[in-house]
XYZ file of C-alpha atoms in Angstrom:
588
model
C 69.524 -89.537 -97.976
C 65.974 -88.604 -97.071
C 65.222 -86.834 -93.831
C 63.837 -89.051 -91.071
C 60.187 -88.639 -90.245
C 59.551 -86.090 -87.533
C 58.806 -87.684 -84.193
C 55.243 -87.159 -83.074
C 54.993 -85.112 -79.908
C 53.380 -86.724 -76.887
C 50.071 -85.011 -76.105
C 48.854 -85.638 -72.564
C 45.235 -86.067 -71.642
C 43.783 -83.991 -68.817
C 43.780 -87.035 -66.528
C 47.439 -87.763 -67.293
C 48.398 -84.183 -66.501
C 46.500 -84.381 -63.211
C 48.273 -87.632 -62.327
C 51.682 -86.126 -63.078
C 50.939 -83.119 -60.860
C 49.791 -85.336 -57.998
C 52.886 -87.521 -58.245
C 55.207 -84.498 -58.167
C 53.326 -83.134 -55.159
C 53.945 -86.444 -53.418
C 57.680 -86.054 -53.946
C 58.497 -87.831 -57.200
C 61.213 -86.252 -59.315
C 60.293 -84.598 -62.582
C 63.258 -86.216 -64.286
C 61.950 -89.678 -63.373
C 58.495 -88.849 -64.721
C 60.024 -87.491 -67.933
C 61.787 -90.820 -68.500
C 58.626 -92.799 -67.720
C 56.467 -90.850 -70.179
C 59.211 -90.521 -72.794
C 59.321 -86.717 -72.870
C 61.774 -83.973 -71.972
C 62.012 -82.739 -68.409
C 60.925 -79.283 -69.579
C 57.610 -80.785 -70.750
C 56.898 -82.082 -67.252
C 57.997 -78.705 -65.877
C 55.512 -76.909 -68.124
C 52.692 -79.120 -66.849
C 53.648 -78.385 -63.239
C 53.852 -74.648 -63.901
C 50.259 -74.813 -65.279
C 48.975 -76.933 -62.407
C 46.376 -74.440 -61.192
C 44.541 -74.355 -64.515
C 44.863 -78.102 -65.015
C 43.567 -79.009 -61.544
C 40.705 -76.526 -61.866
C 39.708 -78.038 -65.207
C 39.989 -81.571 -63.800
C 37.815 -80.749 -60.785
C 35.225 -79.124 -63.003
C 35.131 -82.198 -65.247
C 34.872 -84.569 -62.259
C 32.420 -82.782 -59.988
C 30.502 -80.759 -62.533
C 30.019 -77.012 -62.309
C 27.263 -74.483 -62.676
C 29.688 -72.300 -64.628
C 29.080 -72.394 -68.358
C 31.977 -74.146 -70.072
C 32.931 -73.682 -73.702
C 31.540 -76.289 -76.072
C 35.022 -77.057 -77.253
C 38.372 -77.271 -75.568
C 41.555 -75.408 -76.390
C 44.476 -77.010 -78.121
C 47.231 -77.860 -75.579
C 49.746 -75.636 -77.358
C 47.655 -72.639 -76.257
C 48.114 -73.429 -72.577
C 51.879 -73.700 -72.952
C 52.034 -70.580 -75.108
C 50.173 -68.501 -72.519
C 52.275 -69.868 -69.650
C 55.491 -68.915 -71.460
C 53.991 -65.578 -72.476
C 53.319 -64.706 -68.832
C 56.955 -65.427 -67.959
C 58.078 -63.219 -70.852
C 55.830 -60.337 -69.741
C 57.086 -60.614 -66.169
C 60.679 -60.604 -67.380
C 60.147 -57.565 -69.613
C 58.356 -55.630 -66.883
C 60.981 -56.558 -64.300
C 63.644 -55.049 -66.577
C 61.571 -51.907 -67.153
C 61.067 -52.545 -70.865
C 57.773 -51.194 -72.255
C 55.167 -53.859 -72.963
C 52.046 -52.860 -74.867
C 49.082 -54.943 -75.953
C 50.340 -55.036 -79.527
C 53.764 -56.085 -78.284
C 52.211 -58.928 -76.269
C 50.167 -60.119 -79.248
C 53.247 -60.137 -81.486
C 55.186 -62.199 -78.943
C 52.218 -64.552 -78.477
C 52.119 -65.281 -82.220
C 55.877 -65.839 -82.272
C 55.763 -68.261 -79.331
C 52.795 -70.080 -80.871
C 54.578 -70.548 -84.199
C 57.664 -71.929 -82.455
C 55.652 -74.341 -80.313
C 53.660 -75.614 -83.306
C 56.895 -76.819 -84.916
C 56.901 -79.602 -82.333
C 53.541 -80.916 -83.548
C 53.250 -83.407 -86.432
C 51.567 -82.385 -89.657
C 48.837 -84.974 -89.348
C 45.827 -84.862 -87.031
C 46.378 -85.307 -83.296
C 46.914 -88.757 -81.792
C 43.869 -90.628 -80.558
C 44.730 -90.089 -76.906
C 44.985 -86.307 -77.307
C 42.327 -83.774 -76.537
C 42.040 -81.406 -79.510
C 41.465 -77.809 -78.535
C 40.850 -74.634 -80.537
C 43.768 -72.291 -81.038
C 41.883 -69.071 -80.378
C 38.954 -68.467 -78.061
C 37.768 -65.731 -80.390
C 36.844 -68.477 -82.866
C 34.531 -70.321 -80.462
C 31.438 -69.424 -82.466
C 32.849 -70.692 -85.745
C 32.435 -74.361 -84.834
C 35.928 -75.710 -85.512
C 35.643 -78.373 -82.820
C 38.322 -81.010 -82.884
C 40.478 -79.387 -85.550
C 44.156 -78.862 -85.170
C 45.163 -75.142 -85.192
C 46.732 -73.965 -88.417
C 47.555 -70.477 -87.132
C 46.994 -68.068 -84.297
C 45.640 -64.583 -84.864
C 46.251 -63.203 -81.351
C 43.105 -61.144 -81.859
C 41.826 -58.291 -79.713
C 39.272 -60.695 -78.268
C 41.942 -63.200 -77.258
C 44.086 -60.424 -75.746
C 41.321 -59.057 -73.546
C 40.376 -62.557 -72.332
C 44.049 -63.307 -71.685
C 44.417 -60.153 -69.578
C 41.236 -60.987 -67.654
C 42.336 -64.585 -66.986
C 45.851 -63.727 -65.880
C 45.289 -60.422 -64.107
C 48.106 -58.673 -65.981
C 48.276 -54.981 -65.160
C 49.451 -51.827 -66.921
C 49.061 -52.875 -70.544
C 46.976 -51.292 -73.276
C 45.757 -52.820 -76.494
C 46.399 -49.858 -78.762
C 48.113 -46.487 -78.804
C 51.563 -47.672 -77.698
C 52.679 -50.612 -79.820
C 55.827 -50.718 -77.716
C 57.050 -47.485 -79.304
C 59.043 -44.757 -77.609
C 57.062 -41.917 -76.072
C 58.674 -38.818 -77.591
C 56.203 -36.227 -76.176
C 56.711 -37.445 -72.606
C 60.463 -37.638 -73.195
C 60.544 -33.991 -74.304
C 58.446 -32.967 -71.315
C 60.697 -34.849 -68.894
C 63.766 -33.019 -70.208
C 62.197 -29.825 -68.894
C 61.247 -31.534 -65.614
C 64.780 -32.876 -65.246
C 66.269 -29.404 -65.660
C 63.865 -28.069 -63.005
C 64.971 -30.853 -60.622
C 68.612 -30.016 -61.306
C 68.053 -26.302 -60.649
C 65.937 -26.942 -57.569
C 68.460 -29.321 -55.994
C 71.540 -27.522 -57.224
C 73.010 -30.759 -58.613
C 76.157 -30.900 -60.727
C 77.034 -33.507 -63.357
C 79.141 -35.387 -60.797
C 76.092 -35.765 -58.536
C 73.693 -37.230 -61.111
C 73.614 -41.011 -61.625
C 71.733 -43.526 -63.719
C 71.381 -47.294 -63.197
C 69.892 -49.890 -65.526
C 69.856 -53.678 -65.694
C 70.464 -56.020 -68.606
C 70.368 -59.761 -69.163
C 73.573 -61.527 -70.149
C 73.829 -65.032 -71.624
C 77.362 -65.240 -70.331
C 78.316 -68.475 -72.096
C 76.638 -67.937 -75.433
C 78.466 -68.068 -78.773
C 77.550 -66.867 -82.288
C 74.953 -69.174 -83.830
C 77.203 -70.436 -86.668
C 80.073 -71.512 -84.416
C 80.547 -75.269 -84.191
C 80.345 -75.031 -80.390
C 76.796 -73.725 -80.694
C 75.900 -76.311 -83.345
C 77.244 -79.149 -81.208
C 75.581 -77.813 -78.065
C 72.207 -77.710 -79.811
C 72.483 -81.457 -80.496
C 73.226 -82.422 -76.900
C 70.457 -83.594 -74.550
C 69.745 -81.977 -71.208
C 70.520 -78.462 -70.069
C 71.954 -76.106 -72.664
C 74.810 -74.315 -70.946
C 74.761 -71.480 -73.478
C 71.303 -70.483 -72.265
C 72.608 -69.794 -68.762
C 71.606 -66.206 -68.020
C 72.389 -63.691 -65.323
C 71.243 -60.117 -64.799
C 73.589 -57.170 -64.345
C 72.812 -53.694 -63.043
C 75.289 -51.074 -64.270
C 75.500 -47.564 -62.831
C 77.591 -44.432 -63.340
C 77.374 -40.643 -63.083
C 77.014 -38.021 -65.809
C 80.707 -37.105 -65.940
C 81.705 -40.752 -66.262
C 84.177 -40.352 -63.395
C 82.288 -42.561 -60.941
C 81.442 -46.140 -61.913
C 79.631 -48.171 -59.244
C 80.287 -51.838 -58.484
C 77.811 -53.809 -60.660
C 74.947 -55.763 -59.155
C 74.876 -59.369 -60.409
C 71.849 -61.600 -59.913
C 72.283 -65.302 -60.648
C 70.044 -68.319 -60.094
C 72.481 -70.087 -57.732
C 73.253 -68.781 -54.271
C 76.544 -70.676 -54.027
C 77.956 -71.735 -57.422
C 80.068 -74.867 -57.479
C 82.964 -72.969 -59.070
C 83.532 -71.009 -55.860
C 83.474 -73.949 -53.454
C 82.021 -74.090 -49.959
C 84.075 -71.165 -48.653
C 82.336 -68.726 -50.973
C 82.593 -65.191 -49.514
C 80.330 -62.916 -51.558
C 81.681 -59.758 -49.934
C 85.090 -60.220 -51.605
C 83.696 -60.290 -55.154
C 84.133 -57.358 -57.563
C 80.343 -57.514 -58.098
C 77.466 -57.334 -55.623
C 76.146 -60.918 -55.694
C 72.497 -61.803 -55.149
C 70.476 -64.837 -56.262
C 66.953 -65.958 -57.074
C 65.469 -68.600 -59.373
C 64.645 -66.166 -62.177
C 67.868 -64.145 -61.871
C 65.773 -60.992 -61.596
C 66.473 -57.650 -59.943
C 63.639 -57.559 -57.424
C 62.792 -54.704 -55.056
C 64.566 -56.412 -52.170
C 67.684 -57.047 -54.266
C 67.748 -53.490 -55.587
C 67.262 -52.052 -52.103
C 70.246 -54.076 -50.832
C 72.443 -52.798 -53.667
C 71.248 -49.233 -53.147
C 72.086 -49.158 -49.448
C 75.102 -51.471 -49.321
C 76.913 -50.500 -52.539
C 75.609 -47.350 -54.215
C 75.361 -45.161 -51.102
C 78.805 -45.924 -49.596
C 80.653 -45.798 -52.945
C 79.071 -42.498 -53.958
C 79.764 -41.065 -50.505
C 83.428 -42.102 -50.807
C 83.652 -40.532 -54.292
C 82.212 -37.269 -52.981
C 84.634 -37.239 -50.064
C 87.692 -37.851 -52.266
C 86.711 -35.077 -54.689
C 85.368 -32.512 -52.173
C 81.847 -32.725 -53.608
C 78.776 -31.851 -51.548
C 77.009 -34.970 -50.259
C 73.813 -35.066 -52.305
C 72.963 -37.301 -55.241
C 70.213 -37.697 -57.831
C 69.599 -41.249 -59.090
C 67.548 -41.666 -62.278
C 65.781 -44.990 -62.872
C 63.262 -46.376 -65.324
C 59.893 -47.530 -64.058
C 60.689 -51.247 -63.700
C 58.758 -53.006 -60.897
C 62.041 -54.017 -59.268
C 63.053 -50.396 -58.683
C 61.959 -49.125 -55.251
C 61.152 -45.522 -54.416
C 63.170 -43.230 -52.183
C 61.330 -44.387 -49.065
C 63.242 -47.669 -49.379
C 66.479 -45.920 -48.462
C 67.989 -46.314 -45.038
C 67.510 -43.244 -42.779
C 71.187 -42.302 -43.115
C 70.908 -42.131 -46.908
C 68.315 -39.385 -47.152
C 70.850 -37.348 -49.159
C 69.975 -39.557 -52.161
C 67.009 -38.495 -54.303
C 65.397 -41.000 -56.671
C 63.514 -39.893 -59.783
C 61.848 -42.086 -62.424
C 61.867 -41.665 -66.176
C 58.419 -41.626 -67.844
C 57.167 -44.939 -69.283
C 58.405 -45.854 -72.772
C 61.211 -43.294 -72.803
C 64.109 -45.642 -72.029
C 65.335 -45.855 -75.628
C 65.295 -42.047 -75.870
C 66.571 -40.842 -72.484
C 68.058 -43.643 -70.387
C 71.849 -42.988 -70.386
C 72.843 -46.597 -69.670
C 70.684 -47.631 -72.609
C 72.437 -45.159 -74.930
C 75.083 -47.606 -76.173
C 76.729 -48.054 -72.743
C 75.317 -51.530 -72.176
C 75.912 -52.501 -75.815
C 79.509 -51.277 -75.547
C 79.989 -53.270 -72.359
C 78.730 -56.454 -74.041
C 80.996 -56.007 -77.034
C 83.978 -55.631 -74.710
C 82.860 -58.678 -72.718
C 82.642 -60.741 -75.910
C 86.110 -59.598 -76.994
C 87.597 -60.560 -73.618
C 85.837 -63.911 -73.809
C 87.358 -64.737 -77.203
C 90.768 -63.540 -76.010
C 90.545 -65.899 -73.037
C 89.400 -68.720 -75.308
C 92.402 -68.181 -77.581
C 94.819 -67.902 -74.664
C 93.685 -71.235 -73.205
C 93.637 -73.062 -76.519
C 96.625 -71.602 -78.383
C 98.738 -74.711 -77.685
C 96.021 -77.041 -79.006
C 94.358 -75.366 -81.944
C 91.664 -77.972 -82.598
C 87.965 -78.171 -82.031
C 88.204 -80.598 -79.136
C 90.373 -78.253 -77.080
C 87.958 -75.361 -77.660
C 84.955 -77.503 -76.830
C 86.616 -78.805 -73.678
C 87.313 -75.238 -72.542
C 83.710 -74.284 -73.183
C 82.151 -77.227 -71.386
C 84.548 -77.817 -68.520
C 86.808 -74.827 -67.919
C 84.844 -71.611 -68.402
C 82.547 -71.079 -65.409
C 80.694 -68.315 -63.586
C 83.817 -67.477 -61.568
C 85.781 -66.663 -64.720
C 82.734 -64.925 -66.146
C 82.782 -62.456 -63.246
C 86.439 -61.724 -63.939
C 85.535 -60.845 -67.543
C 82.560 -58.756 -66.429
C 84.823 -56.771 -64.130
C 87.415 -56.203 -66.869
C 84.762 -55.215 -69.432
C 83.140 -52.722 -67.033
C 86.554 -51.155 -66.360
C 87.139 -50.847 -70.117
C 83.926 -48.842 -70.599
C 85.513 -45.406 -70.840
C 84.649 -42.122 -69.192
C 83.924 -40.737 -72.650
C 81.341 -43.436 -73.362
C 79.592 -42.928 -70.026
C 79.604 -39.151 -70.392
C 78.403 -39.062 -73.997
C 75.474 -41.317 -73.098
C 73.895 -38.414 -71.197
C 73.722 -36.173 -74.278
C 69.996 -36.833 -75.081
C 68.879 -35.964 -71.532
C 71.624 -33.731 -70.137
C 73.595 -32.172 -73.021
C 75.179 -29.557 -70.744
C 77.184 -32.322 -69.065
C 78.620 -33.448 -72.416
C 79.928 -30.181 -73.840
C 83.530 -31.243 -73.396
C 82.882 -34.929 -74.035
C 84.173 -35.264 -77.626
C 87.856 -36.021 -77.405
C 87.898 -35.928 -73.596
C 89.292 -38.736 -71.496
C 90.335 -42.091 -72.905
C 89.683 -42.981 -76.509
C 86.964 -45.578 -77.088
C 87.748 -48.677 -79.045
C 86.019 -48.496 -82.407
C 83.168 -50.995 -82.764
C 84.437 -52.258 -86.101
C 87.906 -52.701 -84.616
C 86.506 -54.696 -81.693
C 84.575 -56.999 -84.000
C 87.514 -57.349 -86.389
C 89.708 -58.414 -83.470
C 87.136 -61.013 -82.366
C 86.751 -62.378 -85.909
C 90.521 -62.689 -86.286
C 90.792 -64.529 -82.966
C 87.935 -66.844 -83.930
C 89.522 -67.698 -87.265
C 92.764 -68.588 -85.500
C 90.661 -71.111 -83.625
C 89.122 -72.415 -86.881
C 85.722 -70.969 -85.943
C 83.301 -69.576 -88.524
C 82.355 -66.148 -87.192
C 81.823 -62.794 -88.887
C 80.813 -59.282 -87.813
C 77.125 -59.921 -88.562
C 77.148 -62.913 -86.210
C 78.662 -60.789 -83.450
C 76.177 -57.971 -83.972
C 73.316 -60.469 -83.678
C 74.902 -61.967 -80.567
C 75.179 -58.613 -78.777
C 71.640 -57.647 -79.763
C 70.319 -61.048 -78.684
C 71.914 -60.631 -75.271
C 70.005 -57.372 -74.979
C 66.539 -58.373 -76.152
C 63.871 -60.596 -74.633
C 63.879 -64.328 -73.941
C 63.404 -66.849 -76.736
C 60.860 -69.677 -76.623
C 63.593 -72.125 -75.678
C 64.789 -69.788 -72.915
C 61.242 -69.450 -71.597
C 60.704 -73.217 -71.634
C 63.868 -73.836 -69.651
C 62.994 -71.072 -67.190
C 59.524 -72.561 -66.707
C 61.041 -75.990 -66.063
C 63.517 -74.569 -63.533
C 60.783 -72.697 -61.685
C 58.551 -75.761 -61.636
C 61.431 -77.817 -60.268
C 62.067 -75.177 -57.612
C 58.497 -75.456 -56.321
C 59.183 -79.067 -55.355
C 62.260 -78.255 -53.320
C 61.999 -78.691 -49.558
C 63.354 -75.785 -47.594
C 65.584 -76.462 -44.630
C 63.657 -76.020 -41.388
C 64.880 -73.642 -38.708
C 62.882 -75.548 -36.081
C 61.809 -79.152 -36.714
C 58.084 -79.674 -37.189
C 56.614 -82.906 -35.874
C 55.375 -85.306 -38.534
C 52.207 -85.815 -36.486
C 51.464 -82.076 -36.750
C 51.897 -82.196 -40.524
C 49.520 -85.147 -40.825
C 47.056 -83.283 -38.638
C 47.296 -80.340 -41.021
C 46.290 -82.581 -43.936
C 43.266 -83.881 -42.016
C 42.007 -80.379 -41.234
C 42.773 -79.200 -44.767
C 40.607 -81.987 -46.220
C 37.778 -81.116 -43.828
C 37.908 -77.430 -44.777
C 37.688 -78.303 -48.467
C 34.792 -80.710 -47.938
C 32.838 -78.164 -45.887
C 33.277 -75.267 -48.304
C 32.547 -77.396 -51.371
C 29.347 -78.599 -49.718
C 28.044 -75.184 -48.620
C 29.721 -72.339 -50.512
C 27.679 -70.935 -53.444
C 30.736 -70.090 -55.591
C 32.227 -73.548 -55.924
C 34.344 -72.841 -59.005
C 36.076 -69.856 -57.378
C 36.578 -71.830 -54.161
C 38.190 -74.684 -56.122
C 40.639 -72.261 -57.691
C 41.494 -70.869 -54.247
C 42.082 -74.424 -52.986
C 44.472 -75.091 -55.876
C 46.443 -71.965 -55.058
C 46.727 -72.757 -51.335
C 47.665 -76.346 -52.143
C 50.410 -75.261 -54.541
C 51.800 -72.401 -52.458
C 51.385 -73.705 -48.914
C 50.290 -77.290 -48.369
C 52.534 -78.796 -51.051
C 55.643 -77.757 -49.100
C 54.587 -79.899 -46.137
C 53.562 -82.836 -48.323
C 57.071 -82.902 -49.792
C 58.574 -82.556 -46.315
C 56.583 -85.522 -44.979
C 57.342 -87.595 -48.076
C 61.079 -86.982 -47.647
C 60.903 -88.031 -44.004
C 59.040 -91.224 -44.877
C 61.730 -92.112 -47.440
C 64.510 -91.464 -44.961
C 62.762 -93.571 -42.317
C 62.471 -96.452 -44.761
C 66.176 -96.273 -45.595
C 67.196 -96.037 -41.923
C 65.089 -99.101 -41.014
C 66.612 -101.000 -43.912
C 70.142 -100.288 -42.703
C 69.444 -101.210 -39.081
C 67.516 -104.370 -39.955
C 70.621 -106.139 -41.318
C 73.780 -106.899 -39.348
C 76.853 -105.202 -40.754
C 79.663 -107.124 -42.353
C 78.717 -108.412 -45.759
C 79.657 -106.338 -48.746
C 76.702 -107.709 -50.691
C 74.183 -106.401 -48.151
C 75.873 -103.038 -47.960
C 75.786 -102.713 -51.756
C 72.109 -103.665 -51.818
C 71.370 -101.045 -49.179
C 73.166 -98.358 -51.152
C 71.256 -99.309 -54.315
C 67.977 -98.993 -52.416
C 68.973 -95.575 -51.099
C 69.836 -94.391 -54.611
C 66.533 -95.623 -56.006
C 64.595 -93.781 -53.319
C 66.039 -90.456 -54.494
């Protein structure tokens, strides 16, 4: 049977994108717009996440501008590629992973190639606006042609950096490689710090974060294959971030920091008490370890647990904490006054793969153990019903973030003292002289994978060691295009959420704000010499500040309409009550 023709992707015009943005700002749900336009919700989310550029382009087209505009427009895939690329760069930098110009260009080409798979082979539809794939080709006169490839040239990179304001990246000289000279130099610096502070191996700690797709399965498993066919949110792409920390002897393991996108997961119920968890729970929409989150963990978990460890073992109260240079890692001045006994030092850029102890197989070992525990749990729950439906039901309905935390806790406990101690060998070999054979014996990697494969086969799942190796590595590396798209959609959705007010604001005051806001825009657009820059500033203020109050007022107007509808009819008839409920549902 021949393959069905590939469905042509909907390409929005600039005016359509502007209309979608305006309707979301007025309170309409992205899911409703996705149904209306016949696209996925993530597509609408991508448009909303690019609203500043779209609105700026729309205003320029409507009002005219003295700024010279390119003779041809960019293909729409470029806008989405760059938006996803920015998210990827932010994610990599937040985790402290080195990002060079060459690394960015490689990822840009990869994202572009993935996005282009969604476009039909023929020329664009009549209602589309063809755009060039690379601004570096503007002088070659390929107006109106569909992009066949993307070079990610030096010219594109420098314009991309200028447009987005990305900092701390270089085009050449790094290529994302490890910095061996700086690593060697830091080894000497580290020894000087140790001698100066008089630290012992028990007093030296390292912490590092890692992303974990906690519900993901090997790509060839039928659960993954079935999940990929289902519409809506892909549960296997649900990611959290963990921060793991231990000292150089491996005797002190700190409670992990866990950052998830939900503040109160449904699995825990309304009486969710974060303080009782075996992890330090924090939440934000990107599941990132930010400076505020790290500072909380440092003062509320690391400091008291290390102090207790020192007290129990008669160790002098002073500690050295080594970190990589991720933006989410604060300096020592972020410590509470009572924690001045903690010294924070940072590893040089691009030395993580060489020196960072937690990155020396500790995190990989943890993820292998987590995967083994996950398959053991899967087998335990399904051993009475060894069929695909029972496994699938467990995966979709039973396994949740609450059980995930239980597995995380067990896996972290199973990371042995020997593993933690040996990880310091590249930076602090003196601490590892007695490491071989000391403490508990580590589970052999091949044995772990063999156990998982055997369990999977008992569940009629097609899994081998290569699949598991890829799974562990994938949980460690950067986000895929699909991950980035879903993250962009979630963030765009979050911008439309209305925060709960501590003190009610009068609707009349909000309307008055809109009146003054319109007057300010009219005045500046009439008299300011830099109209294009002013328009961009307006877009930013509208998206960050004014939009919140537009959504708030819109929600109040909807509620008022529903309340009037209920009070207008006398109670008593089931038909009227049902009609009222239907109206309330539609208004959401």
